[in-house]
Coordinates of C-alpha atoms in Angstrom, one line a residue:
Chain A
X944 CA 0.0 0.0 0.0
X945 CA 3.1 2.2 0.3
X946 CA 4.6 3.5 -2.9
X947 CA 8.3 3.9 -1.9
X948 CA 9.2 5.3 -5.2
X949 CA 7.6 8.6 -4.2
X950 CA 9.1 8.7 -0.8
X951 CA 12.5 9.8 -1.7
X952 CA 11.6 11.8 -4.8
X953 CA 12.6 15.1 -3.3
X954 CA 15.3 14.3 -0.8
X955 CA 15.9 17.7 0.7
X956 CA 18.2 17.3 3.8
X957 CA 20.7 15.1 5.5
X958 CA 18.0 13.3 7.5
X959 CA 16.2 12.3 4.3
X960 CA 19.5 11.2 2.7
X961 CA 20.3 9.0 5.7
X962 CA 16.7 7.6 5.6
X963 CA 16.9 6.8 1.9
X964 CA 20.3 5.1 2.4
X965 CA 18.7 3.1 5.3
X966 CA 15.8 2.1 3.1
X967 CA 18.0 0.6 0.4
X968 CA 20.4 -1.1 2.9
X969 CA 17.4 -2.6 4.7
X970 CA 16.0 -4.0 1.4
X971 CA 19.5 -5.4 0.6
X972 CA 20.4 -6.9 4.0
X973 CA 17.2 -7.3 6.0
X974 CA 16.8 -6.4 9.6
X975 CA 19.1 -9.0 11.1
X976 CA 22.0 -8.3 8.6
X977 CA 21.7 -4.5 8.8
X978 CA 24.5 -2.4 10.3
X979 CA 25.2 1.3 10.3
X980 CA 28.3 0.5 8.3
X981 CA 26.2 -1.1 5.5
X982 CA 23.9 1.9 5.5
X983 CA 27.0 4.0 5.0
X984 CA 27.7 2.3 1.7
X985 CA 24.4 3.7 0.4
X986 CA 25.2 7.2 1.8
X987 CA 27.3 9.7 -0.2
X988 CA 28.4 11.8 2.7
X989 CA 30.6 10.8 5.6
X990 CA 29.4 7.9 7.7
X991 CA 30.1 9.9 10.9
X992 CA 27.1 12.0 10.0
X993 CA 24.9 9.0 10.6
X994 CA 26.3 8.5 14.1
X995 CA 25.8 12.2 14.7
X996 CA 22.1 11.9 14.0
X997 CA 21.3 8.5 15.4
X998 CA 22.4 6.4 18.4
X999 CA 21.9 3.0 16.9
X1000 CA 20.3 0.9 14.2
X1001 CA 16.9 0.7 15.9
X1002 CA 16.8 4.5 16.4
X1003 CA 17.4 4.9 12.6
X1004 CA 14.8 2.3 11.6
X1005 CA 12.2 3.7 13.9
X1006 CA 12.8 7.2 12.3
X1007 CA 12.5 5.6 8.8
X1008 CA 9.1 3.9 9.8
X1009 CA 7.9 7.2 11.3
X1010 CA 8.9 9.1 8.1
X1011 CA 7.2 6.6 5.8
X1012 CA 4.1 6.7 8.0
X1013 CA 4.0 10.5 7.8
X1014 CA 4.3 10.4 4.0
X1015 CA 1.6 7.8 3.9
X1016 CA -0.7 9.9 6.1
X1017 CA 0.0 13.0 3.9
X1018 CA -0.6 11.2 0.6
X1019 CA -4.0 10.0 1.9
X1020 CA -4.6 7.2 -0.6
X1021 CA -8.4 7.8 -0.7
X1022 CA -9.1 7.8 -4.4
X1023 CA -11.5 9.6 -6.8
X1024 CA -12.4 6.3 -8.3
X1025 CA -15.7 4.6 -7.5
X1026 CA -15.5 2.3 -4.5
X1027 CA -16.7 -0.7 -6.5
X1028 CA -13.7 -0.2 -8.9
X1029 CA -11.2 0.9 -6.3
X1030 CA -11.8 -2.2 -4.2
X1031 CA -10.3 -4.3 -7.0
X1032 CA -7.2 -2.1 -7.0
X1033 CA -6.9 -2.6 -3.2
X1034 CA -7.1 -6.4 -3.6
X1035 CA -4.5 -6.3 -6.4
X1036 CA -2.2 -4.2 -4.2
X1037 CA -2.6 -6.4 -1.2
X1038 CA -1.5 -9.5 -3.1
X1039 CA 1.0 -7.7 -5.4
X1040 CA 4.6 -8.8 -5.0
X1041 CA 6.4 -6.9 -7.8
X1042 CA 6.7 -3.6 -6.1
X1043 CA 8.9 -2.6 -3.1
X1044 CA 12.2 -3.8 -4.5
X1045 CA 10.9 -7.2 -5.5
X1046 CA 9.4 -7.8 -2.1
X1047 CA 12.6 -7.2 -0.2
X1048 CA 11.0 -4.2 1.6
X1049 CA 7.9 -6.1 2.6
X1050 CA 10.1 -8.8 4.0
X1051 CA 12.1 -6.4 6.0
X1052 CA 8.9 -4.8 7.3
X1053 CA 7.8 -8.2 8.7
X1054 CA 11.1 -8.5 10.5
X1055 CA 10.6 -5.0 11.9
X1056 CA 7.0 -5.8 12.9
X1057 CA 8.3 -8.9 14.9
X1058 CA 10.3 -6.4 17.0
X1059 CA 6.9 -5.1 18.2
X1060 CA 6.7 -8.2 20.4
X1061 CA 9.2 -6.8 22.8
X1062 CA 9.8 -3.1 21.8
X1063 CA 7.2 -0.5 22.7
X1064 CA 8.4 2.0 20.1
X1065 CA 8.0 -0.5 17.2
X1066 CA 4.7 -1.6 18.7
X1067 CA 3.3 2.0 18.8
X1068 CA 4.4 2.8 15.2
X1069 CA 2.9 -0.3 13.7
X1070 CA -0.3 0.2 15.8
X1071 CA -0.6 3.7 14.4
X1072 CA 0.1 2.6 10.8
X1073 CA -2.4 -0.3 11.0
X1074 CA -5.0 2.0 12.5
X1075 CA -4.6 4.5 9.7
X1076 CA -4.8 1.9 6.9
X1077 CA -7.8 0.2 8.5
X1078 CA -9.7 3.4 8.8
X1079 CA -9.0 4.3 5.2
X1080 CA -10.3 0.8 4.2
X1081 CA -13.4 1.3 6.3
X1082 CA -14.0 4.7 4.7
X1083 CA -13.9 3.2 1.2
X1084 CA -16.2 0.3 2.2
X1085 CA -18.6 2.7 4.0
X1086 CA -18.8 5.0 0.9
X1087 CA -19.6 2.0 -1.2
X1088 CA -22.3 0.9 1.2
X1089 CA -23.8 4.4 1.3
X1090 CA -24.0 4.4 -2.5
X1091 CA -25.6 1.0 -2.5
X1092 CA -22.8 -0.8 -4.4
X1093 CA -21.6 -2.8 -1.3
X1094 CA -23.8 -4.7 1.1
X1095 CA -22.0 -5.3 4.5
X1096 CA -22.9 -5.8 8.1
X1097 CA -20.3 -3.3 9.4
X1098 CA -17.6 -1.5 7.3
X1099 CA -15.3 -1.7 10.3
X1100 CA -15.6 -5.5 10.4
X1101 CA -14.9 -5.8 6.7
X1102 CA -11.9 -3.4 7.0
X1103 CA -10.5 -5.5 9.9
X1104 CA -10.6 -8.6 7.8
X1105 CA -9.0 -6.8 4.8
X1106 CA -6.2 -5.7 7.1
X1107 CA -5.8 -9.2 8.6
X1108 CA -5.5 -10.7 5.1
X1109 CA -3.0 -7.9 4.1
X1110 CA -0.7 -8.7 7.1
X1111 CA -1.2 -12.4 6.5
X1112 CA -0.1 -12.2 2.9
X1113 CA 3.0 -10.1 3.8
X1114 CA 3.9 -12.6 6.5
X1115 CA 3.0 -15.8 4.5
X1116 CA 5.1 -14.6 1.6
X1117 CA 8.2 -15.2 3.7
X1118 CA 7.6 -19.0 3.2
X1119 CA 4.7 -19.5 0.8
X1120 CA 5.2 -20.2 -2.9
X1121 CA 3.5 -17.9 -5.5
X1122 CA 0.9 -20.6 -6.3
X1123 CA -0.5 -20.6 -2.7
X1124 CA -0.6 -16.8 -2.6
X1125 CA -2.5 -16.9 -5.9
X1126 CA -5.0 -19.4 -4.5
X1127 CA -5.6 -17.2 -1.4
X1128 CA -6.1 -14.2 -3.7
X1129 CA -8.7 -16.1 -5.9
X1130 CA -10.7 -17.0 -2.7
X1131 CA -10.4 -13.5 -1.3
X1132 CA -11.8 -12.1 -4.6
X1133 CA -14.6 -14.6 -4.3
X1134 CA -15.3 -13.1 -0.8
X1135 CA -15.3 -9.6 -2.1
X1136 CA -17.6 -10.5 -5.0
X1137 CA -20.0 -12.6 -2.9
X1138 CA -19.9 -11.0 0.6
X1139 CA -19.1 -7.3 -0.2
X1140 CA -20.7 -6.4 -3.5
X1141 CA -24.4 -5.6 -3.3
Chain B
X42 CA -3.9 -25.1 16.2
X43 CA -1.2 -26.6 18.3
X44 CA -2.0 -27.8 21.7
X45 CA 1.2 -27.4 23.6
X46 CA -0.2 -28.9 26.8
X47 CA 0.0 -32.4 25.2
X48 CA 3.5 -31.9 23.8
X49 CA 5.4 -32.4 26.9
X50 CA 3.0 -34.7 28.7
X51 CA 5.4 -37.7 28.6
X52 CA 8.8 -36.1 28.6
X53 CA 11.0 -39.2 28.3
X54 CA 14.6 -38.2 27.7
X55 CA 17.1 -35.4 28.1
X56 CA 16.4 -33.9 24.6
X57 CA 12.7 -33.6 25.5
X58 CA 13.6 -32.1 28.9
X59 CA 15.7 -29.5 27.1
X60 CA 13.0 -28.7 24.5
X61 CA 10.4 -28.3 27.3
X62 CA 12.7 -25.9 29.1
X63 CA 13.3 -24.0 25.8
X64 CA 9.5 -23.8 25.2
X65 CA 8.9 -22.1 28.6
X66 CA 11.9 -19.8 28.3
X67 CA 10.8 -18.8 24.8
X68 CA 7.3 -17.9 26.1
X69 CA 8.8 -15.9 29.0
X70 CA 11.6 -14.0 27.1
X71 CA 10.7 -14.1 23.4
X72 CA 13.2 -14.8 20.6
X73 CA 15.3 -11.7 21.0
X74 CA 15.6 -12.0 24.8
X75 CA 16.3 -15.8 24.8
X76 CA 19.7 -17.1 25.9
X77 CA 20.9 -20.6 26.7
X78 CA 21.5 -19.4 30.2
X79 CA 17.8 -18.4 30.5
X80 CA 16.8 -21.8 29.2
X81 CA 19.0 -23.3 31.9
X82 CA 16.8 -21.8 34.6
X83 CA 13.8 -23.9 33.3
X84 CA 16.0 -27.1 33.2
X85 CA 16.5 -29.2 36.3
X86 CA 19.8 -30.9 35.2
X87 CA 23.2 -29.2 34.6
X88 CA 23.2 -26.4 32.0
X89 CA 26.3 -28.0 30.5
X90 CA 24.1 -30.7 29.1
X91 CA 22.4 -28.2 26.9
X92 CA 25.7 -27.1 25.4
X93 CA 26.5 -30.8 24.9
X94 CA 23.4 -31.3 22.8
X95 CA 23.2 -27.9 20.9
X96 CA 25.7 -25.5 19.4
X97 CA 23.6 -22.4 19.9
X98 CA 20.2 -20.9 20.5
X99 CA 19.0 -21.2 16.9
X100 CA 20.0 -24.9 16.7
X101 CA 17.9 -25.5 19.8
X102 CA 14.9 -23.5 18.6
X103 CA 15.0 -25.3 15.2
X104 CA 14.9 -28.6 17.0
X105 CA 12.0 -27.4 19.1
X106 CA 10.1 -26.4 16.0
X107 CA 10.9 -29.7 14.3
X108 CA 9.8 -31.6 17.4
X109 CA 6.5 -29.7 17.6
X110 CA 5.9 -30.2 13.9
X111 CA 6.5 -34.0 14.3
X112 CA 4.0 -34.1 17.2
X113 CA 1.5 -32.1 15.2
X114 CA 1.9 -34.4 12.2
X115 CA 1.4 -37.5 14.4
X116 CA -1.6 -36.1 16.2
X117 CA -3.3 -35.5 12.8
X118 CA -6.0 -33.1 13.8
X119 CA -8.5 -34.4 11.3
X120 CA -11.6 -34.9 13.4
X121 CA -14.5 -37.3 13.6
X122 CA -16.9 -34.3 13.8
X123 CA -19.0 -33.3 10.7
X124 CA -17.1 -30.7 8.6
X125 CA -20.0 -28.2 8.9
X126 CA -19.5 -28.2 12.7
X127 CA -15.8 -28.6 12.8
X128 CA -15.2 -25.5 10.6
X129 CA -16.6 -23.5 13.5
X130 CA -14.1 -25.0 15.8
X131 CA -11.4 -24.2 13.3
X132 CA -12.5 -20.5 13.1
X133 CA -12.6 -20.3 17.0
X134 CA -9.1 -21.8 17.2
X135 CA -7.7 -19.4 14.6
X136 CA -8.9 -16.3 16.5
X137 CA -8.4 -17.8 20.0
X138 CA -5.9 -16.0 22.2
X139 CA -6.3 -17.7 25.5
X140 CA -4.2 -20.8 24.8
X141 CA -0.5 -21.1 24.4
X142 CA 0.7 -19.4 27.6
X143 CA -1.6 -16.4 27.1
X144 CA -0.4 -15.8 23.5
X145 CA 3.3 -15.7 24.5
X146 CA 4.0 -18.7 22.4
X147 CA 2.2 -17.4 19.3
X148 CA 4.1 -14.2 19.7
X149 CA 7.4 -16.0 19.9
X150 CA 6.5 -18.1 16.8
X151 CA 6.0 -14.9 14.8
X152 CA 9.5 -13.8 15.9
X153 CA 10.8 -17.2 14.8
X154 CA 8.9 -17.0 11.5
X155 CA 10.6 -13.6 10.8
X156 CA 13.9 -15.5 10.9
X157 CA 12.7 -17.3 7.7
X158 CA 13.5 -14.1 5.8
X159 CA 17.2 -14.8 6.0
X160 CA 17.6 -18.3 7.4
X161 CA 17.0 -21.3 5.1
X162 CA 16.4 -23.8 8.0
X163 CA 13.6 -21.7 9.6
X164 CA 12.2 -21.1 6.1
X165 CA 12.1 -24.9 5.4
X166 CA 10.4 -25.7 8.7
X167 CA 7.7 -23.1 8.4
X168 CA 7.1 -24.0 4.8
X169 CA 6.6 -27.7 5.9
X170 CA 4.4 -26.8 8.8
X171 CA 2.2 -24.4 6.7
X172 CA 1.9 -27.0 3.9
X173 CA 0.7 -29.6 6.5
X174 CA -1.9 -27.3 8.0
X175 CA -3.1 -26.1 4.7
X176 CA -3.6 -29.6 3.4
X177 CA -5.5 -30.6 6.5
X178 CA -7.8 -27.6 6.0
X179 CA -8.3 -28.4 2.3
X180 CA -9.2 -32.0 3.3
X181 CA -11.9 -30.8 5.8
X182 CA -13.3 -28.4 3.2
X183 CA -13.2 -31.1 0.4
X184 CA -15.0 -33.5 2.7
X185 CA -17.7 -30.9 3.3
X186 CA -18.0 -30.2 -0.4
X187 CA -18.3 -33.9 -1.2
X188 CA -21.1 -34.2 1.3
X189 CA -22.9 -31.2 -0.1
X190 CA -22.6 -29.1 3.1
X191 CA -20.0 -26.7 1.6
X192 CA -20.2 -25.0 -1.8
X193 CA -16.7 -23.8 -2.9
X194 CA -14.9 -23.2 -6.2
X195 CA -11.8 -25.1 -5.1
X196 CA -11.0 -26.4 -1.5
X197 CA -7.3 -25.6 -2.0
X198 CA -8.2 -21.9 -2.6
X199 CA -10.4 -21.8 0.5
X200 CA -7.7 -23.5 2.5
X201 CA -5.1 -21.0 1.3
X202 CA -7.3 -18.1 2.5
X203 CA -7.9 -19.8 5.8
X204 CA -4.1 -20.1 6.3
X205 CA -3.5 -16.5 5.2
X206 CA -6.0 -15.3 7.8
X207 CA -4.6 -17.6 10.5
X208 CA -1.1 -16.2 9.9
X209 CA -2.5 -12.7 9.6
X210 CA -4.3 -13.0 13.0
X211 CA -1.1 -14.3 14.7
X212 CA 1.0 -11.4 13.3
X213 CA -1.7 -8.7 13.7
X214 CA -2.0 -9.7 17.4
X215 CA 1.4 -8.3 18.1
X216 CA -0.1 -4.8 17.7
X217 CA -3.9 -5.0 17.3
X218 CA -6.3 -4.6 20.2
X219 CA -8.8 -7.3 21.0
X220 CA -11.7 -5.3 19.5
X221 CA -10.1 -5.3 16.0
X222 CA -9.4 -9.0 16.2
X223 CA -13.0 -9.6 17.2
X224 CA -14.2 -7.5 14.2
X225 CA -12.0 -9.5 11.8
X226 CA -13.4 -12.7 13.3
X227 CA -17.0 -11.5 12.8
X228 CA -16.4 -10.8 9.2
X229 CA -14.5 -14.1 8.6
X230 CA -17.5 -15.9 10.1
X231 CA -19.7 -14.0 7.6
X232 CA -17.4 -15.3 4.8
X233 CA -17.7 -18.9 6.1
X234 CA -21.4 -18.7 6.3
X235 CA -21.9 -16.9 3.0
X236 CA -19.1 -18.2 0.8
X237 CA -18.4 -21.6 2.2
X238 CA -21.7 -23.1 3.4
X239 CA -23.9 -24.6 0.8

């Protein structure tokens, strides 16, 4: 749901340059393999600048997540398209694996999400991000219900299932083959067509 | 889906004693906080025995996952109950959070699953475990379809979505509140009643 290509289109200061370098190093090495030194190889200025801005790897990654979340909230992905058409775009994006550096970013995000198990700052950022996306989804579904193109019990319940499936696809992709992901997508489309559309 | 209470009911050798200690230490400390020394506090014999059997923490955790998977495969959860009733039990278990040491085990499993991003042995074990559970789900749904109580396009597709939602709930639970999980469950029940039942 995040279009990283637009994130760093207008890198304007050292912080954004560091965050961009972190993004690419994270895609390349994953959370476990990431070090400040590896981030430095994606950073054109002196590596000491990174240490000047951040205490450690987690401080930097938390700032990257925060930055991406702010961009996401500013972009507000709520579309002009009709809900009955846009919902198909949403389903495609949920199951899409071509974006985000060939899935490397999504994979890294799952590693970061696992940190939420024992780190309150990761926990809070993912909770905020999930809340934001779920509310956007509920708004799309509610608009469709108001216009009579969707027939649902409660837009919040539908949005909660969408989000569960989105997180499930991202996590399952660590181990599932593309055939299984495609099967899950076919069944989720069947759910959207049978349970959501009026 | 795993009933850990039965896993260590008949601990019969040192390996099983070590694995039991690892299980409880993992629930208590999570993956990131786990050390061989902390496992030792749950182990009645000498801690040096652990080092005698295992090189490091990951070797031990991989053996624990392997052991639990073998038990799961041996228990074969396919029930005597009618598919149209058993599917409700499955949905309850997918969204249940009271078992597994109050969710601590599920949380630890998500941390272990994240290791699959960069560790081939974790990758292979989760792939095998997911395949096993998905095939069991498909078998239940296929039996229901054969008996005319379910109406599905393809039991494999339905099973793939069930598994995606299961993994999604486990991962989402790291950050989601219980209200959101309950909303997702209500909508998933609506899917089962509308899209799965004949």
